PDB file of C-alpha atoms in Angstrom:
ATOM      1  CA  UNK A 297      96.854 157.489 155.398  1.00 42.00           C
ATOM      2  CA  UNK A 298      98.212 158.837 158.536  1.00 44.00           C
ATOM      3  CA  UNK A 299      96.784 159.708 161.842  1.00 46.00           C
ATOM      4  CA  UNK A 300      98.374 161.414 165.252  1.00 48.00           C
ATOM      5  CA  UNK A 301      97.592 160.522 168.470  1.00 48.00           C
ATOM      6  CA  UNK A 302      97.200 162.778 171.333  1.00 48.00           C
ATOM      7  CA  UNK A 303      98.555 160.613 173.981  1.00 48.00           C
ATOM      8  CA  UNK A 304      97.575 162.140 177.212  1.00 48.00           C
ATOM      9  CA  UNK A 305      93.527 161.322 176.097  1.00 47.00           C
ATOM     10  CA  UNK A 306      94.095 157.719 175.423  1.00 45.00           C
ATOM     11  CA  UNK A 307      91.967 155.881 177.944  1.00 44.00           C
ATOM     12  CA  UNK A 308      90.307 152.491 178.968  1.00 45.00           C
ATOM     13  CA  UNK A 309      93.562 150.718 178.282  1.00 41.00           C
ATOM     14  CA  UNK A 310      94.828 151.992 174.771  1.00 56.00           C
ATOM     15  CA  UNK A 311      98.273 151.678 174.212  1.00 71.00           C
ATOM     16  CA  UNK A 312      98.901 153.052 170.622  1.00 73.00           C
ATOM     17  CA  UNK A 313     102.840 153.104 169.359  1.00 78.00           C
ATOM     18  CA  UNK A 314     104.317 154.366 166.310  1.00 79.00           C
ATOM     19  CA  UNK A 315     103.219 152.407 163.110  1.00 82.00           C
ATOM     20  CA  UNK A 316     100.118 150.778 164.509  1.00 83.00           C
ATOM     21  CA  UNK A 317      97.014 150.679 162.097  1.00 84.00           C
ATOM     22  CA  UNK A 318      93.686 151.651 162.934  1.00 82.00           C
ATOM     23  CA  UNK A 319      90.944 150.796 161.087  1.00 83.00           C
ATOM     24  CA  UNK A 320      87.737 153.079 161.169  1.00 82.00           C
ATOM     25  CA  UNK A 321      84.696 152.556 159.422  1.00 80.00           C
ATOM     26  CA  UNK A 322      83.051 155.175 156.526  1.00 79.00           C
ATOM     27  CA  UNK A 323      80.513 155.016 154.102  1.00 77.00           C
ATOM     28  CA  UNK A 324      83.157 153.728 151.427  1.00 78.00           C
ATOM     29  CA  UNK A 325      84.028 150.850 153.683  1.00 80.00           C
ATOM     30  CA  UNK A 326      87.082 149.890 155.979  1.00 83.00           C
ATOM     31  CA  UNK A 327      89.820 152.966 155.766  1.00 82.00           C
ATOM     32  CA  UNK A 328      93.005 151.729 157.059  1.00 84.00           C
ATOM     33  CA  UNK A 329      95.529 154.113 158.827  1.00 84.00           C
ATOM     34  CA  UNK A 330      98.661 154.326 160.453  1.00 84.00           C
ATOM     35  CA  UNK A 331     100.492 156.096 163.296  1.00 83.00           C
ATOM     36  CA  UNK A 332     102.700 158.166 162.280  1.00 83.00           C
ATOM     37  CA  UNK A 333     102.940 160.392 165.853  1.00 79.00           C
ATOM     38  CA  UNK A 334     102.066 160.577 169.575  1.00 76.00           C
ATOM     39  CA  UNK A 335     101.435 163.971 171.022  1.00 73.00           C
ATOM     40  CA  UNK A 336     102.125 164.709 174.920  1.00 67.00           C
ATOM     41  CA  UNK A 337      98.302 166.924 174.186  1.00 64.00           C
ATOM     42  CA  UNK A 338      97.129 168.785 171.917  1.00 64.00           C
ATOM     43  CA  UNK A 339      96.659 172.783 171.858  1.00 61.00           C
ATOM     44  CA  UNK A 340      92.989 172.875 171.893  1.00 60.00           C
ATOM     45  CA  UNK A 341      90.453 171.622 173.854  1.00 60.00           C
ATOM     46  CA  UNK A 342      88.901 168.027 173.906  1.00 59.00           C
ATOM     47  CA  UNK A 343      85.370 167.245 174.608  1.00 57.00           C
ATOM     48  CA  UNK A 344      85.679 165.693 178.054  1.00 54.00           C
ATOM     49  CA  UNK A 345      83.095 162.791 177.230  1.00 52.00           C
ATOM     50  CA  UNK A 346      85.133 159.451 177.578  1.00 51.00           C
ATOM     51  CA  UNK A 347      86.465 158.230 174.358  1.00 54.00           C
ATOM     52  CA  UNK A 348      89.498 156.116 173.299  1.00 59.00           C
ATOM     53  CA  UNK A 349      91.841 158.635 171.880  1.00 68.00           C
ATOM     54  CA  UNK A 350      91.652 161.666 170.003  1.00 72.00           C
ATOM     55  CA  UNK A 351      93.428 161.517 166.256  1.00 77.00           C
ATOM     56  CA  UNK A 352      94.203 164.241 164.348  1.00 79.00           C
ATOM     57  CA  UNK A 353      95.014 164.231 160.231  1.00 80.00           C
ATOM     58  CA  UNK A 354      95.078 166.693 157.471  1.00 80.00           C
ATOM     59  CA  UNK A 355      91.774 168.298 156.129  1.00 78.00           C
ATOM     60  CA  UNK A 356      92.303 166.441 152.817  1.00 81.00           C
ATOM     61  CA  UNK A 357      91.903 163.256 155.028  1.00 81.00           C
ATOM     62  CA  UNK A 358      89.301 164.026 157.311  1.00 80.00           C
ATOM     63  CA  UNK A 359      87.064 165.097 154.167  1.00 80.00           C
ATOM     64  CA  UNK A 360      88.098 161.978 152.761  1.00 79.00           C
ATOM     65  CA  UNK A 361      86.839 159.651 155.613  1.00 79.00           C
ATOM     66  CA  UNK A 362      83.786 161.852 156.226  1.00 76.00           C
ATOM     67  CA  UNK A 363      82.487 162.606 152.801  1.00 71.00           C
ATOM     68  CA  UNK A 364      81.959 165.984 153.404  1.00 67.00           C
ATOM     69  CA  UNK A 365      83.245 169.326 155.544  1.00 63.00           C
ATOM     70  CA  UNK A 366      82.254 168.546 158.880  1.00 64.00           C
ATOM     71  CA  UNK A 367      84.049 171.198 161.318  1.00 66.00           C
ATOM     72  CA  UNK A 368      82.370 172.259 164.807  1.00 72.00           C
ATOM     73  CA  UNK A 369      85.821 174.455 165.491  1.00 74.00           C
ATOM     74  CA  UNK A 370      88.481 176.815 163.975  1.00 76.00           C
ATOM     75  CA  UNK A 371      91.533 177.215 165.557  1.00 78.00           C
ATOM     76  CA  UNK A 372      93.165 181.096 163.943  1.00 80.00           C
ATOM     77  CA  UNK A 373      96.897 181.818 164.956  1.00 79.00           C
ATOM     78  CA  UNK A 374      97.000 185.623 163.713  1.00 79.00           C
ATOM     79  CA  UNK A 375     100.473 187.613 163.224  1.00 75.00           C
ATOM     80  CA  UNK A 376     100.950 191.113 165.289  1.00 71.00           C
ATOM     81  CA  UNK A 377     100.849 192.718 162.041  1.00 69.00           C
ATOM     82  CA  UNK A 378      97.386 194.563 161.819  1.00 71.00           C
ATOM     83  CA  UNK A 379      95.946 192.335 164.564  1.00 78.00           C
ATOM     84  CA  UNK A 380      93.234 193.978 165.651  1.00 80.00           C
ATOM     85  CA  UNK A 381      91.765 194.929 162.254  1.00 82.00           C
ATOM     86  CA  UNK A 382      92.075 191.472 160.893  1.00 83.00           C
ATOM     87  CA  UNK A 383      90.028 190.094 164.467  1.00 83.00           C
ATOM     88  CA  UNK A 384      87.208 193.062 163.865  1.00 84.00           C
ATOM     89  CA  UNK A 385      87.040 191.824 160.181  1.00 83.00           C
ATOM     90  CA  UNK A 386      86.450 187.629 161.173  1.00 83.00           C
ATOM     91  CA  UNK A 387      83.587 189.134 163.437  1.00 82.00           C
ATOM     92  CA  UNK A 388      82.183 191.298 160.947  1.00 84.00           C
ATOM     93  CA  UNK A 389      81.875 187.770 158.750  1.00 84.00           C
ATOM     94  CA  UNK A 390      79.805 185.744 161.491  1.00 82.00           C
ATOM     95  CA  UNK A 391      76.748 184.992 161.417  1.00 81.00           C
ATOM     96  CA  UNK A 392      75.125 184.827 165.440  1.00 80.00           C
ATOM     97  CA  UNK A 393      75.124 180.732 165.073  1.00 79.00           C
ATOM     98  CA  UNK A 394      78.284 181.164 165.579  1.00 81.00           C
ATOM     99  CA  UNK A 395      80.625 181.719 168.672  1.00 81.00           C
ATOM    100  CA  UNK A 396      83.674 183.508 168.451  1.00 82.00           C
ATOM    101  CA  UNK A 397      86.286 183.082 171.498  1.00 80.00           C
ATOM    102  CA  UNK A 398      89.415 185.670 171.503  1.00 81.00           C
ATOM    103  CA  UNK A 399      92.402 184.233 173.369  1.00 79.00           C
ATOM    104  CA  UNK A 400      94.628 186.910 172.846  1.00 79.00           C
ATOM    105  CA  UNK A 401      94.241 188.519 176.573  1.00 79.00           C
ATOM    106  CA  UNK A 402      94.183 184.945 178.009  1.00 80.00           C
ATOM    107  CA  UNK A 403      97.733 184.278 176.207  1.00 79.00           C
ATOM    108  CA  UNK A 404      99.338 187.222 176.931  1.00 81.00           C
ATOM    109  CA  UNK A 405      98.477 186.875 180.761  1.00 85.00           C
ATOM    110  CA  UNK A 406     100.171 183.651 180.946  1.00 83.00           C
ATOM    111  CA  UNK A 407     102.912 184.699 178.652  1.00 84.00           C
ATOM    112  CA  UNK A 408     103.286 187.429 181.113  1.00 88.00           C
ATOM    113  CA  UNK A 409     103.589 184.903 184.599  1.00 88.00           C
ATOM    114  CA  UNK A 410     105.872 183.063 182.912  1.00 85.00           C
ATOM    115  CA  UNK A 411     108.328 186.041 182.126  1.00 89.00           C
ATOM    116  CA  UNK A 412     107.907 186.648 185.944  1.00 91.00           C
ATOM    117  CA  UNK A 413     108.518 183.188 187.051  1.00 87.00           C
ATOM    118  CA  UNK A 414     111.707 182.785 184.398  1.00 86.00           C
ATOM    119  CA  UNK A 415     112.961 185.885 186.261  1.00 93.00           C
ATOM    120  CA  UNK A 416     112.425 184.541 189.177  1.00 91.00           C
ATOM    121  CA  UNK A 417     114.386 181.304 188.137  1.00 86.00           C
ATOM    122  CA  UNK A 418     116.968 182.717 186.534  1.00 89.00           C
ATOM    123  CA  UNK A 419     117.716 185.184 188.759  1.00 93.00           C
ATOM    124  CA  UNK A 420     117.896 182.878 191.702  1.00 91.00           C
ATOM    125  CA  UNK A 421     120.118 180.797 189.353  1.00 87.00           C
ATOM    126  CA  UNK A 422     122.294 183.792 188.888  1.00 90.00           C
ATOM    127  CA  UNK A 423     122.897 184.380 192.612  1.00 93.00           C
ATOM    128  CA  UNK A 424     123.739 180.767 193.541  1.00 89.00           C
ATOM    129  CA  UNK A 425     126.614 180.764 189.894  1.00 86.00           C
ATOM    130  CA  UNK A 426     127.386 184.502 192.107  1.00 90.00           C
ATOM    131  CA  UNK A 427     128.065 182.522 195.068  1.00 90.00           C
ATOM    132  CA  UNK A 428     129.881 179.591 193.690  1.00 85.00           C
ATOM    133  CA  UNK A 429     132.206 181.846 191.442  1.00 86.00           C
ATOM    134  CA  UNK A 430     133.115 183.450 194.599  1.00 88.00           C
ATOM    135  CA  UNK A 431     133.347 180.358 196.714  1.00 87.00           C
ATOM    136  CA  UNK A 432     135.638 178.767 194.325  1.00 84.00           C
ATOM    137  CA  UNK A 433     138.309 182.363 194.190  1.00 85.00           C
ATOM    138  CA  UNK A 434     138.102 182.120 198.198  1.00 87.00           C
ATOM    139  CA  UNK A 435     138.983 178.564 197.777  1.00 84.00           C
ATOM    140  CA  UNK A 436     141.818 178.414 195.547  1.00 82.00           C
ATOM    141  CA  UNK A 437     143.297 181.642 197.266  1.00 81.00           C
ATOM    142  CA  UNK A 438     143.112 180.014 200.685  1.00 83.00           C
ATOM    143  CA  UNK A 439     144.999 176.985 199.202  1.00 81.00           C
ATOM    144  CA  UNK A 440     147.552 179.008 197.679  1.00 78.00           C
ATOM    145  CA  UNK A 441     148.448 181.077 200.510  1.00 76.00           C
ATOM    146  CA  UNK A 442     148.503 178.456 203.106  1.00 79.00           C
ATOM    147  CA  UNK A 443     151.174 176.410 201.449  1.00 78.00           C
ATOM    148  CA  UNK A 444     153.254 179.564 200.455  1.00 76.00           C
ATOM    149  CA  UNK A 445     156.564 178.431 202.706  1.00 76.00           C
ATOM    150  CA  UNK A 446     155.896 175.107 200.726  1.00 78.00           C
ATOM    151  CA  UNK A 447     156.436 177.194 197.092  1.00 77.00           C
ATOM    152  CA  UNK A 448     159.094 178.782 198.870  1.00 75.00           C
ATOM    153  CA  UNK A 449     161.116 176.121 199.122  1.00 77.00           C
ATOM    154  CA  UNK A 450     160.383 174.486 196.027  1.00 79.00           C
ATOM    155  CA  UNK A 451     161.737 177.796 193.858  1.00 75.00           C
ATOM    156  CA  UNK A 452     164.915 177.402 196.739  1.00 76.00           C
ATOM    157  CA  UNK A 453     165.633 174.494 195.244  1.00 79.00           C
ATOM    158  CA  UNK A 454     165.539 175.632 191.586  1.00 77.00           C
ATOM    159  CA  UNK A 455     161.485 175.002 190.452  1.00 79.00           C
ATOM    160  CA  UNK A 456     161.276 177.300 187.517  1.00 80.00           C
ATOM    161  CA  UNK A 457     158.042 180.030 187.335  1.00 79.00           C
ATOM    162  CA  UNK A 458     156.697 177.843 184.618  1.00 82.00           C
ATOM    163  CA  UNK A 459     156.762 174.614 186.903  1.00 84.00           C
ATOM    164  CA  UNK A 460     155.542 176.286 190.216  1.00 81.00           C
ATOM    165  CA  UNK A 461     152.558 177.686 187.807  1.00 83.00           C
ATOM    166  CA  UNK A 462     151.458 174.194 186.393  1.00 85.00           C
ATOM    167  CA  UNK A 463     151.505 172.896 189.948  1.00 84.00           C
ATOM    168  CA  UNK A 464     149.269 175.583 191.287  1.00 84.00           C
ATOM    169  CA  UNK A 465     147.064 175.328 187.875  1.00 85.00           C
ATOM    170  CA  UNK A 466     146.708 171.043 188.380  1.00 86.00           C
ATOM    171  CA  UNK A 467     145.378 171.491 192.095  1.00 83.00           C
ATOM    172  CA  UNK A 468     143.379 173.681 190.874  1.00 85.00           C
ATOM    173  CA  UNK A 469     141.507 171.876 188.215  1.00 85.00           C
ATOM    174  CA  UNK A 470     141.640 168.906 190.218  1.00 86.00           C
ATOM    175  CA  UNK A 471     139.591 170.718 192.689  1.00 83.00           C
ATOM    176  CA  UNK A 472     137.692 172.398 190.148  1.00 84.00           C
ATOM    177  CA  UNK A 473     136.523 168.936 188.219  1.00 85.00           C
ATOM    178  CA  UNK A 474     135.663 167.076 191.137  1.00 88.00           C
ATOM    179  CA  UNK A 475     133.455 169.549 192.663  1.00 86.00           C
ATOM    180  CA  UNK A 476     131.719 170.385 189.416  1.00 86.00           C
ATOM    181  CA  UNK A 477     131.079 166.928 188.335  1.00 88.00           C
ATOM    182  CA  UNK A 478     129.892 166.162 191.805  1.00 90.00           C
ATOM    183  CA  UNK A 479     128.014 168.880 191.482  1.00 88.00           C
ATOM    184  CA  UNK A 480     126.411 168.124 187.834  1.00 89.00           C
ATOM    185  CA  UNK A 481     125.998 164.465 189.325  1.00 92.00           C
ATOM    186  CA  UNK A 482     123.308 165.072 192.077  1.00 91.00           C
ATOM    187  CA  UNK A 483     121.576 168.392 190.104  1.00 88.00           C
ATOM    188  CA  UNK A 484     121.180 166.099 186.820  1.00 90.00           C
ATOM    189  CA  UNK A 485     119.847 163.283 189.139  1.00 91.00           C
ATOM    190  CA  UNK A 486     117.274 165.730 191.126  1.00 89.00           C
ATOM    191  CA  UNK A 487     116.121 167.197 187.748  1.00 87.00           C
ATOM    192  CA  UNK A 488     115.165 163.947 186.587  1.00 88.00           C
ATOM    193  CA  UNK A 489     113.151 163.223 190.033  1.00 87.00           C
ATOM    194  CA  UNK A 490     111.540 166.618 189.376  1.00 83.00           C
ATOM    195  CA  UNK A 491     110.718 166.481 186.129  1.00 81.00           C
ATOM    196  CA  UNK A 492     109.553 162.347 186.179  1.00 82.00           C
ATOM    197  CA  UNK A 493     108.138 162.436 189.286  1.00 81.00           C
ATOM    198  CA  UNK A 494     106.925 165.385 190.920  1.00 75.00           C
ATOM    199  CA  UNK A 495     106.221 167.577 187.528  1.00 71.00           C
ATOM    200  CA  UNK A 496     104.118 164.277 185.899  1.00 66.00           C
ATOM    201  CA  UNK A 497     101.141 166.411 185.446  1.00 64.00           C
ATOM    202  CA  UNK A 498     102.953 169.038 183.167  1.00 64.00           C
ATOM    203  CA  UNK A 499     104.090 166.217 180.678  1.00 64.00           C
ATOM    204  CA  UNK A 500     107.221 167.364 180.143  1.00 69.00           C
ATOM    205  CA  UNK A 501     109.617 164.450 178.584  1.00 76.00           C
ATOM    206  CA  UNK A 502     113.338 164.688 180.601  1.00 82.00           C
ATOM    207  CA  UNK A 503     116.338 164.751 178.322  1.00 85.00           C
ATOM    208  CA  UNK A 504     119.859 164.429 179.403  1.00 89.00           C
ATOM    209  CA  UNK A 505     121.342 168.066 179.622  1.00 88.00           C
ATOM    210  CA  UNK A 506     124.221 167.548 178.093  1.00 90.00           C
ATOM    211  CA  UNK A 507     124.889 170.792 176.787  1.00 90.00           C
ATOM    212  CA  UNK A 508     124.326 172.728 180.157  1.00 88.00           C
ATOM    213  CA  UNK A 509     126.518 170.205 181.833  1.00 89.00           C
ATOM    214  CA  UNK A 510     129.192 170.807 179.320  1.00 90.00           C
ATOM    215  CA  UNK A 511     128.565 174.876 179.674  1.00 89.00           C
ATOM    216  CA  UNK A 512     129.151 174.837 183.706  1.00 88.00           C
ATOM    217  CA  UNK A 513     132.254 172.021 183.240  1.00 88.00           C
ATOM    218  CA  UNK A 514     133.764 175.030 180.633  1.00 89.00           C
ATOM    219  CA  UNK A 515     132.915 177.955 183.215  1.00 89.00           C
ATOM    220  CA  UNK A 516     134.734 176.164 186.133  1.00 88.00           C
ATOM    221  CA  UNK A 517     137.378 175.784 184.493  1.00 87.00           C
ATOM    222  CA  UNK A 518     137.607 179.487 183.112  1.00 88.00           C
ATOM    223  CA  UNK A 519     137.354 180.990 186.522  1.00 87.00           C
ATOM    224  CA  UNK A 520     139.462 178.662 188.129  1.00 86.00           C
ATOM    225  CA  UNK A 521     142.218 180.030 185.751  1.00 85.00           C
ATOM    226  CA  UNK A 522     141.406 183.126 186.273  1.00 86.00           C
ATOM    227  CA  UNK A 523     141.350 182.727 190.088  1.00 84.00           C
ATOM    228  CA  UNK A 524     144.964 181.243 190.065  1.00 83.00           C
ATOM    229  CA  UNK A 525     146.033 184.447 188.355  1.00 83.00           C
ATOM    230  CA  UNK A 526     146.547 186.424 191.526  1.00 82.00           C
ATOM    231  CA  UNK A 527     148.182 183.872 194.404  1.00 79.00           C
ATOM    232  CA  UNK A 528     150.828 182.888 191.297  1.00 79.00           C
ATOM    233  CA  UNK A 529     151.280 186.608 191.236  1.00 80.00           C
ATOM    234  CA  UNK A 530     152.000 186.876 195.193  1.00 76.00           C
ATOM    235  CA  UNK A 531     153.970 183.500 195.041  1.00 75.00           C
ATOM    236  CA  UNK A 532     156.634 185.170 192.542  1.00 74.00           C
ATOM    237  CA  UNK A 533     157.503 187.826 193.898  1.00 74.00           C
ATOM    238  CA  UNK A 534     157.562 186.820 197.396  1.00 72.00           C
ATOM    239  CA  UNK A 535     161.294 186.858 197.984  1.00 71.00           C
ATOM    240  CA  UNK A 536     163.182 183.365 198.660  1.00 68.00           C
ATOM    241  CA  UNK A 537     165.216 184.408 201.077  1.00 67.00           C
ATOM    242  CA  UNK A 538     162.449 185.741 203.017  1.00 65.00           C
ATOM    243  CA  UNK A 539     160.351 182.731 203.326  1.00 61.00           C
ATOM    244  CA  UNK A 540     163.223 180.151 204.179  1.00 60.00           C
ATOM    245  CA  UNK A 541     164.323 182.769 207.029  1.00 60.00           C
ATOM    246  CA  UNK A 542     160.622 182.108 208.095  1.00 56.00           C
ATOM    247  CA  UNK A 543     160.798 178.668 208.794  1.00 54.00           C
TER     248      UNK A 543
END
């Protein structure tokens, strides 16, 4: 037998882990069961009475331990196929002992704020990549053209294309992977203080973001590249002679 614990109702103390047995008592004696899950909650709603924990188990089960059918709700998760008709034909069926709730208006209101608030998000998030895409061209143009007598000098004294281009490509990443991980560094460490500590309430369970922090290591790097493209450009064909004459 196996039960699942909705862990946000435990109360008065219960601490409940995976594989623990409970014991409840029926009319065929002492049913033993084990944990097999915890639940952050559960998508219905709980009779707010105090209790120790709410368990949920397969229908076989619960008719098992009760003896008989004993339902007081019905949960119905209905496809947009023929919606409507199928809702009008579960009212036709009840009888007036029996309530009938529609959620559908209710879900699609909050699907619908939180559309608008992952706009929101990601559109802020969108301006501030904007902004540090930009940041990071100004950046490695800046550094390029102020040491241009510098890569003068170097091709006067025979530094191939090829070299001067791995030179200007290694500062580059350099700056590049120490911003960014600098960066990921104090944004992973505030999303954990969000999520743990100031978003308790919404349950949510914080998880290293690994692949997000390997996503925005690979973009750096891509338009740091691409941003080097240019000053190499201006470096080459600036003419030697010009720049040592400018010293």
């Amino acid at each position: 037998m196996v039960a699942i614990v909705d862990k946000s109702q435990s109360t008065n103390g219960t601490q409940l882990q995976l594989g623990d047995k409970i014991y409840i008592q029926t009319d065929d004696g002492t049913k033993q069961l084990s944990v097999m899950a915890l639940l952050r909650h559960v998508p219905f709603k709980i009779p707010k009475e105090e209790h120790l924990a709410t368990f949920i188990t397969t229908e076989k089960l619960f008719m098992k331990l009760n003896g008989k059918s004993t339902f007081t709700d019905i949960d119905i998760q209905l496809a947009n196929k023929h919606e409507e008709q199928t809702v009008n034909e579960i009212k036709a069926m009840l009888n007036p002992s029996i309530t009938f709730l529609d959620a559908r208006q209710r879900n699609a209101e909050i699907d619908q704020t939180f559309l608008t608030m992952a706009i929101f998000v990601y559109g802020f998030v969108a301006v501030i990549a904007l902004i540090s895409v930009l940041n990071i061209i100004n950046t490695l143009h800046t550094s390029v053209v102020s040491k241009i007598r510098y890569f003068g000098l170097m091709r006067a004294i025979r530094m191939s294309n090829a070299q001067l281009q791995k030179m200007v490509l290694a500062e580059a990443a350099t700056y590049s992977l120490i911003g960014s991980s600098i960066g990921c560094i104090f944004g992973v460490a505030l999303q954990k203080v969000l999520i743990t500590q100031l978003l308790s309430s919404l349950r949510l369970t914080w998880e290293f973001p690994l692949m997000q922090v390997v996503f925005i290591l690979m973009i750096t790097l891509t338009v740091t590249i691409l941003a080097t493209v240019r000053p190499i450009k201006q470096i080459k064909e600036k003419d030697i002679s010009e720049v040592v004459h400018s010293l």
